[in-house]
mmCIF file of C-alpha atoms in Angstrom:
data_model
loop_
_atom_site.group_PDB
_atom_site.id
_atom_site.type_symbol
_atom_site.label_atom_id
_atom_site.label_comp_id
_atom_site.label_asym_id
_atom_site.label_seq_id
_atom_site.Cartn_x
_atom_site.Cartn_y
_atom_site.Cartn_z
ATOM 1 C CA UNK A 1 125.308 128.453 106.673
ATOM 2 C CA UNK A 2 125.543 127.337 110.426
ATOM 3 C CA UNK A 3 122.881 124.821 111.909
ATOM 4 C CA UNK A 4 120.196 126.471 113.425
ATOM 5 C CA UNK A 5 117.131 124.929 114.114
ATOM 6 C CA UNK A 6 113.792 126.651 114.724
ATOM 7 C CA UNK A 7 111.433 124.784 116.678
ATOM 8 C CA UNK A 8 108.731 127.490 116.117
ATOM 9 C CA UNK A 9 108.689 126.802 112.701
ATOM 10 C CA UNK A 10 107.640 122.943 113.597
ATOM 11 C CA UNK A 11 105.219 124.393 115.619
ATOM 12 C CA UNK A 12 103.780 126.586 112.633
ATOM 13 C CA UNK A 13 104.292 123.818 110.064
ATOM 14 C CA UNK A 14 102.690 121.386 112.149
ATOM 15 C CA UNK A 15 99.450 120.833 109.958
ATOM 16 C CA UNK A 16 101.400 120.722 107.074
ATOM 17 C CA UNK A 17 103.788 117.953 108.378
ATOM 18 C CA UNK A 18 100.514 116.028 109.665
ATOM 19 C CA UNK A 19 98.988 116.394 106.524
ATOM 20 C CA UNK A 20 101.921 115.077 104.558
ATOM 21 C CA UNK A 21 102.608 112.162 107.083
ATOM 22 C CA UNK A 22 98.838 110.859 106.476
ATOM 23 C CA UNK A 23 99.113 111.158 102.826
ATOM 24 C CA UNK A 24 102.260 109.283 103.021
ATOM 25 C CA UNK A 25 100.941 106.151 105.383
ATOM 26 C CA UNK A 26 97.709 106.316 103.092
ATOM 27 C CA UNK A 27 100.076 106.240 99.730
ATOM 28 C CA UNK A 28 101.639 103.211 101.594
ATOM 29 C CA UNK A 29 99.115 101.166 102.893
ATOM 30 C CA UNK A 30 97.246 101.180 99.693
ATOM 31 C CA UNK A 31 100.412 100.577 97.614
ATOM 32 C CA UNK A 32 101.363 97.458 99.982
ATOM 33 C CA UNK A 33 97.773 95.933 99.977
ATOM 34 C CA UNK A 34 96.977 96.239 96.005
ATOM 35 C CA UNK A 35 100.847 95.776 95.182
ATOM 36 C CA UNK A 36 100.788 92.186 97.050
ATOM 37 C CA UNK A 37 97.246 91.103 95.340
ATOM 38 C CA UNK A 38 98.607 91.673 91.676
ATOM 39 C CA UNK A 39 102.245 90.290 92.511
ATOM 40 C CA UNK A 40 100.384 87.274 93.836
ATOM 41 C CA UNK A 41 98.727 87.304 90.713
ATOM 42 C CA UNK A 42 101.596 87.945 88.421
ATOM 43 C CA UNK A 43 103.601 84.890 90.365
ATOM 44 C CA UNK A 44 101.157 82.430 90.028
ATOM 45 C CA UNK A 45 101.240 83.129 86.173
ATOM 46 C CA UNK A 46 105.437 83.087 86.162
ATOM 47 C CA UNK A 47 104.553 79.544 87.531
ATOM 48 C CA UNK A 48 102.081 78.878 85.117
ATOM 49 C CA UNK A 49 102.148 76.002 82.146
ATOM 50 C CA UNK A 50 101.528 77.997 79.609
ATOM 51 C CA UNK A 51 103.856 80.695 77.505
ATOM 52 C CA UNK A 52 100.883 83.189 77.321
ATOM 53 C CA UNK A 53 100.962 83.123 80.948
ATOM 54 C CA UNK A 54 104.332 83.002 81.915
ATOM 55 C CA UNK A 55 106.043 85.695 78.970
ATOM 56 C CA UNK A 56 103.539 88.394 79.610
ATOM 57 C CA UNK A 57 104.161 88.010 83.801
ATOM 58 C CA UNK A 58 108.054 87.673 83.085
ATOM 59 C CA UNK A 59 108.022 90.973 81.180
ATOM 60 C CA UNK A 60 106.393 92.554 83.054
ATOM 61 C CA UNK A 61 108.436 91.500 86.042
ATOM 62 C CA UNK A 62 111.626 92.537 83.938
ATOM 63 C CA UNK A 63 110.247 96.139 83.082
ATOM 64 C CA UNK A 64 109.303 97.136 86.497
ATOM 65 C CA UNK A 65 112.627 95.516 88.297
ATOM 66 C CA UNK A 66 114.820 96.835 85.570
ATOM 67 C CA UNK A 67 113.949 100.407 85.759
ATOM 68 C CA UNK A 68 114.241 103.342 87.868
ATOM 69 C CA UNK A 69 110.699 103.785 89.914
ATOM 70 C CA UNK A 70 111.840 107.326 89.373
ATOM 71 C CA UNK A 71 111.373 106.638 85.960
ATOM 72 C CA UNK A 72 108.623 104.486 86.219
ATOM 73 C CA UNK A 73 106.547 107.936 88.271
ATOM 74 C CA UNK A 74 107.197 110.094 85.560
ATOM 75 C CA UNK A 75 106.524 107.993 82.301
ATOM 76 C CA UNK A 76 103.367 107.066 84.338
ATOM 77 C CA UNK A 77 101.865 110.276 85.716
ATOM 78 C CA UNK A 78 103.009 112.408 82.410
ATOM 79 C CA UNK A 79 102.538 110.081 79.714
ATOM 80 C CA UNK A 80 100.727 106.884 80.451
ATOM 81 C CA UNK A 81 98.033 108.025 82.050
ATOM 82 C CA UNK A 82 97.637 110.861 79.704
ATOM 83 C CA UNK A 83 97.960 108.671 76.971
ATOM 84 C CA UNK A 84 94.417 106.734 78.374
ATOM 85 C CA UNK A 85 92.737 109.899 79.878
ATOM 86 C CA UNK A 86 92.235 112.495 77.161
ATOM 87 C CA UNK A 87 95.350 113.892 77.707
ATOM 88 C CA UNK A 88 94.642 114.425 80.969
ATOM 89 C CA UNK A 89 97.109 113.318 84.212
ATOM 90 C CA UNK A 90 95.430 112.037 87.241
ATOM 91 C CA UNK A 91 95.852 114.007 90.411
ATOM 92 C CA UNK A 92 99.802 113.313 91.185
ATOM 93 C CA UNK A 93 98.605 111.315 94.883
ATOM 94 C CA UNK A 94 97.023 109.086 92.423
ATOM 95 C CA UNK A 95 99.321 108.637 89.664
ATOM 96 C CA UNK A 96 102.031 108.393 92.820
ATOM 97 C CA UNK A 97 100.111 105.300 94.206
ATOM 98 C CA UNK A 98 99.787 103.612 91.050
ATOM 99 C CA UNK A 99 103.348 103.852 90.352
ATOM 100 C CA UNK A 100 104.048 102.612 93.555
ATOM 101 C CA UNK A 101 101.440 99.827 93.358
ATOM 102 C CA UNK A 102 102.531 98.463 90.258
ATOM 103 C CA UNK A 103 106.413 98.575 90.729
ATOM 104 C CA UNK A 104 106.289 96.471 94.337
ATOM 105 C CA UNK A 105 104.034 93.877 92.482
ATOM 106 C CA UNK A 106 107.041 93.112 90.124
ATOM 107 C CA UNK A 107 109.145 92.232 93.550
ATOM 108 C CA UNK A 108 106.006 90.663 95.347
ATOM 109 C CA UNK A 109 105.613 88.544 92.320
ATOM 110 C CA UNK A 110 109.027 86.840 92.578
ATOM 111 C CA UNK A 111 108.351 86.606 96.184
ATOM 112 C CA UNK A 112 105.330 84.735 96.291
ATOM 113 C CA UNK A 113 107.213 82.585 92.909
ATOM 114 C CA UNK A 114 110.184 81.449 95.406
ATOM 115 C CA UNK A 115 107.961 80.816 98.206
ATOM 116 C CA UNK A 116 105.559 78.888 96.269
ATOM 117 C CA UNK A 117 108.427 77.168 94.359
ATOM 118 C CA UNK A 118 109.864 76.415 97.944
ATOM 119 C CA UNK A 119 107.793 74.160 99.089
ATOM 120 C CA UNK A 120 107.390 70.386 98.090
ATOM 121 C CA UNK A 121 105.710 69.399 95.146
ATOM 122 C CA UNK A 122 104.848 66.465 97.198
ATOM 123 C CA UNK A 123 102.300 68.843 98.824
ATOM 124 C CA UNK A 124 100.634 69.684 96.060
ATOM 125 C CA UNK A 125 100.146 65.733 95.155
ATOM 126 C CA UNK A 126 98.475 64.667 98.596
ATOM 127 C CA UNK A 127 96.501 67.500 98.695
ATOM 128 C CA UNK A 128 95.089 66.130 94.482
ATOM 129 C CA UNK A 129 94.954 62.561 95.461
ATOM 130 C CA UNK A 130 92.670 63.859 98.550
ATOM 131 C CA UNK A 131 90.400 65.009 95.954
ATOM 132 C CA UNK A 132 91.092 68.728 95.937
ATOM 133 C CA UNK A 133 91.304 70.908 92.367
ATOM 134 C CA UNK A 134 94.716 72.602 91.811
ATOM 135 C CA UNK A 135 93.271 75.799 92.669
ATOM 136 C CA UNK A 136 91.980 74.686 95.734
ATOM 137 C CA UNK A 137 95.343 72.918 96.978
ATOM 138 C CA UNK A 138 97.166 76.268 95.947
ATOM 139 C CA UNK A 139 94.688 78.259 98.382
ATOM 140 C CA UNK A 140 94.478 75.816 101.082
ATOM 141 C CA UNK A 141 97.730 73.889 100.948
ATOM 142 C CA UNK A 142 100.640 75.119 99.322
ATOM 143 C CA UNK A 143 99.729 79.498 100.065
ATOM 144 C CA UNK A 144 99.707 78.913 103.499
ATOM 145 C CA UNK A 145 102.778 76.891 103.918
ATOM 146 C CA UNK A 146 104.673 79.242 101.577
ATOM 147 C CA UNK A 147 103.115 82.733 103.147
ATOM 148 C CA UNK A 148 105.145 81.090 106.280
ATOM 149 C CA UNK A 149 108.203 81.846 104.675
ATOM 150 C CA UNK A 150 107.593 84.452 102.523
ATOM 151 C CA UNK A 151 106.709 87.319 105.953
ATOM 152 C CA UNK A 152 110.370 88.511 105.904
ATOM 153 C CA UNK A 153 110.946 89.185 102.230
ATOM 154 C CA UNK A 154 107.476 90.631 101.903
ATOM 155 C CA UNK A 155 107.992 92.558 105.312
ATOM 156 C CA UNK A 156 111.350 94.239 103.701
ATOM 157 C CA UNK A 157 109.166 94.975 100.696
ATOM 158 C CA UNK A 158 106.512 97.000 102.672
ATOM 159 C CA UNK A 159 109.520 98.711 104.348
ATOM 160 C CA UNK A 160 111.249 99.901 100.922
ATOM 161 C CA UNK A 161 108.081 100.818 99.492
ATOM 162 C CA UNK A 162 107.384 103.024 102.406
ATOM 163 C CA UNK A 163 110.515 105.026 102.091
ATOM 164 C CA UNK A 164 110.550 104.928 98.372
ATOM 165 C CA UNK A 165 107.008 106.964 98.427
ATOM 166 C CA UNK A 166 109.530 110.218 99.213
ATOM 167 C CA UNK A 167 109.871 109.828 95.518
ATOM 168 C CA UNK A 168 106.529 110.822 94.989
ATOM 169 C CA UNK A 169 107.591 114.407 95.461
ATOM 170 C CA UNK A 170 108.796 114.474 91.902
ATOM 171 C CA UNK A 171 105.484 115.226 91.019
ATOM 172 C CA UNK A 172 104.336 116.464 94.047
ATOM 173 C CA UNK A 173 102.348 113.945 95.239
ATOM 174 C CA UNK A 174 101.124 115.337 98.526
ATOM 175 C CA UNK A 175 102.955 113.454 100.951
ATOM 176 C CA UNK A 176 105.437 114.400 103.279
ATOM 177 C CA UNK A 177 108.710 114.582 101.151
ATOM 178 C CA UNK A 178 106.398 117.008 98.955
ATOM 179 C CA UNK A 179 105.337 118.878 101.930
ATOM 180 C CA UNK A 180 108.817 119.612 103.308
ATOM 181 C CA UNK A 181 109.910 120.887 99.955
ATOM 182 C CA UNK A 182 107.350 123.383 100.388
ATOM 183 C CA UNK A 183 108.105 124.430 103.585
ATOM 184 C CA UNK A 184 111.835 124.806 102.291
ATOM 185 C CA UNK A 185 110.483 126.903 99.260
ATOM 186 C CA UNK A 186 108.974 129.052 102.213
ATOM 187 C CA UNK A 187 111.402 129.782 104.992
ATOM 188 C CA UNK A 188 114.438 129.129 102.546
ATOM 189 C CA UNK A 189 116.526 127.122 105.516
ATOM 190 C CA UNK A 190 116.633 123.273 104.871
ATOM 191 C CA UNK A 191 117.346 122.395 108.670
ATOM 192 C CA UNK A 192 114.063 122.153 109.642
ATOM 193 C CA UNK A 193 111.926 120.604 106.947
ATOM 194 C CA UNK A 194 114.418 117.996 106.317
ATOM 195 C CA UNK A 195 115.331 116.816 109.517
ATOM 196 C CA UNK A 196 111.920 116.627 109.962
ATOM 197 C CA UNK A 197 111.229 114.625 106.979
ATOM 198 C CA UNK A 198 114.497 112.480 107.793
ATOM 199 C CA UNK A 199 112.347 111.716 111.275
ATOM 200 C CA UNK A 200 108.882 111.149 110.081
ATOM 201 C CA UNK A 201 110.135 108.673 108.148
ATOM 202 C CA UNK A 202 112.725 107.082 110.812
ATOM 203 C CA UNK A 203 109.563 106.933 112.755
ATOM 204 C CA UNK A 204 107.169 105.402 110.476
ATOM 205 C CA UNK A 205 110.164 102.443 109.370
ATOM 206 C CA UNK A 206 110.468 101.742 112.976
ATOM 207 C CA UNK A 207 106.907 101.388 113.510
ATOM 208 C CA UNK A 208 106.945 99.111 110.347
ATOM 209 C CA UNK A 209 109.429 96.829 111.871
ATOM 210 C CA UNK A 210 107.835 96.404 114.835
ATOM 211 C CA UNK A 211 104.154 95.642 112.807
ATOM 212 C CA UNK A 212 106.582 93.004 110.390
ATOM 213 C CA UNK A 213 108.583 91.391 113.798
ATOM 214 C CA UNK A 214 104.885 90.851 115.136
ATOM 215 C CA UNK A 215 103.259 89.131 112.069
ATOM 216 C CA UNK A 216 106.770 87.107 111.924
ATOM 217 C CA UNK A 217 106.605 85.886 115.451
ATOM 218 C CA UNK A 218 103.114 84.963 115.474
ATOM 219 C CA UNK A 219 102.376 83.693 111.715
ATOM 220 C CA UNK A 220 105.603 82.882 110.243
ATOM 221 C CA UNK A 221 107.620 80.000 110.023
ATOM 222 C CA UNK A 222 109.071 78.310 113.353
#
């Protein structure tokens, strides 16, 4: 099979390929937002005193690092969620978010644990004897210092997660890596839906980089 590439069938696809792009920054965006919240979560209780803190974060952590998100899609869309819903799945954009969600918290979580863990416990001290609860010098004092430093690594997280949402089409989760294997299954030539997908998502990294380099030059550390 020589390469031959249609642009007519772009043009015919189009709403298809738009569709699956906006399904695929919405999968993202969501997945980056709620995936950073409960890894913040799950690395303040790694740092935590006590063991019913720290054991249920660390496995946790350990699951989700140590296993395929491949995996981790289809235990959770065919047999988790079923498992809590009747028997019932969730529709797959769903079930493909969660998954997502919940596997980038496991990274975010040792993320915000090194960056926390980076800065000087001297910090946290001053900001007590000024008469400040622990909570309060965590928000006010140490997070901010420590966010600083964490941009990049967090930055590279978004970045992965974004391209890792192709996996998604596993259960055919609506965005675009789904979408293109439908247009494959129609015009039976793989030229044009997966050069296309290979671009969409070339363009939608880039575009990531740029929105990361930005937050790094203006928030992060000096």
């Amino acid at each position: 099979m020589g390469f031959h590439f249609r642009w007519e069938v772009i043009r015919d696809y189009w709403p298809l390929i738009l569709q699956g792009t906006l399904v695929t920054i919405e999968v993202t965006v969501i997945a980056v937002l709620a995936g950073t919240l409960l890894g913040l979560i799950l690395g303040l209780m790694r740092l935590g005193r006590g063991w019913w803190w720290r054991w249920p974060a660390l496995a946790y952590i350990t699951f989700f690092r140590g296993t395929p998100l491949f995996v981790q899609i289809l235990l959770l869309h065919f047999a988790v969620i079923p498992l809590f819903n009747g028997g019932r799945a969730l529709d797959a954009q769903i079930s493909g978010t969660i998954a997502l969600l919940l596997n980038s918290a496991a990274y975010v979580a040792e993320i915000f644990r090194a960056g926390i863990q980076s800065i000087d416990r001297g910090q946290m001290e001053a900001a007590r004897s000024l008469g400040l609860r622990a909570g309060q010098a965590m928000l006010y004092v140490i997070l901010p210092q420590a966010f600083r430093r964490m941009l990049p690594p967090l930055g590279n997280e978004a970045i992965a997660l974004l391209k890792d949402s192709s996996l998604l089409a596993v259960i055919a989760g609506g965005e675009i890596a789904t979408q293109m294997n439908l247009m494959f299954g129609r015009i039976l030539s793989p030229w044009e839906p997966f050069l296309t997908l290979a671009f969409v998502y070339l363009v939608l990294t880039l575009v990531l980089q740029q929105v990361v380099a930005y937050l790094e030059r203006r928030y992060g550390q000096a």
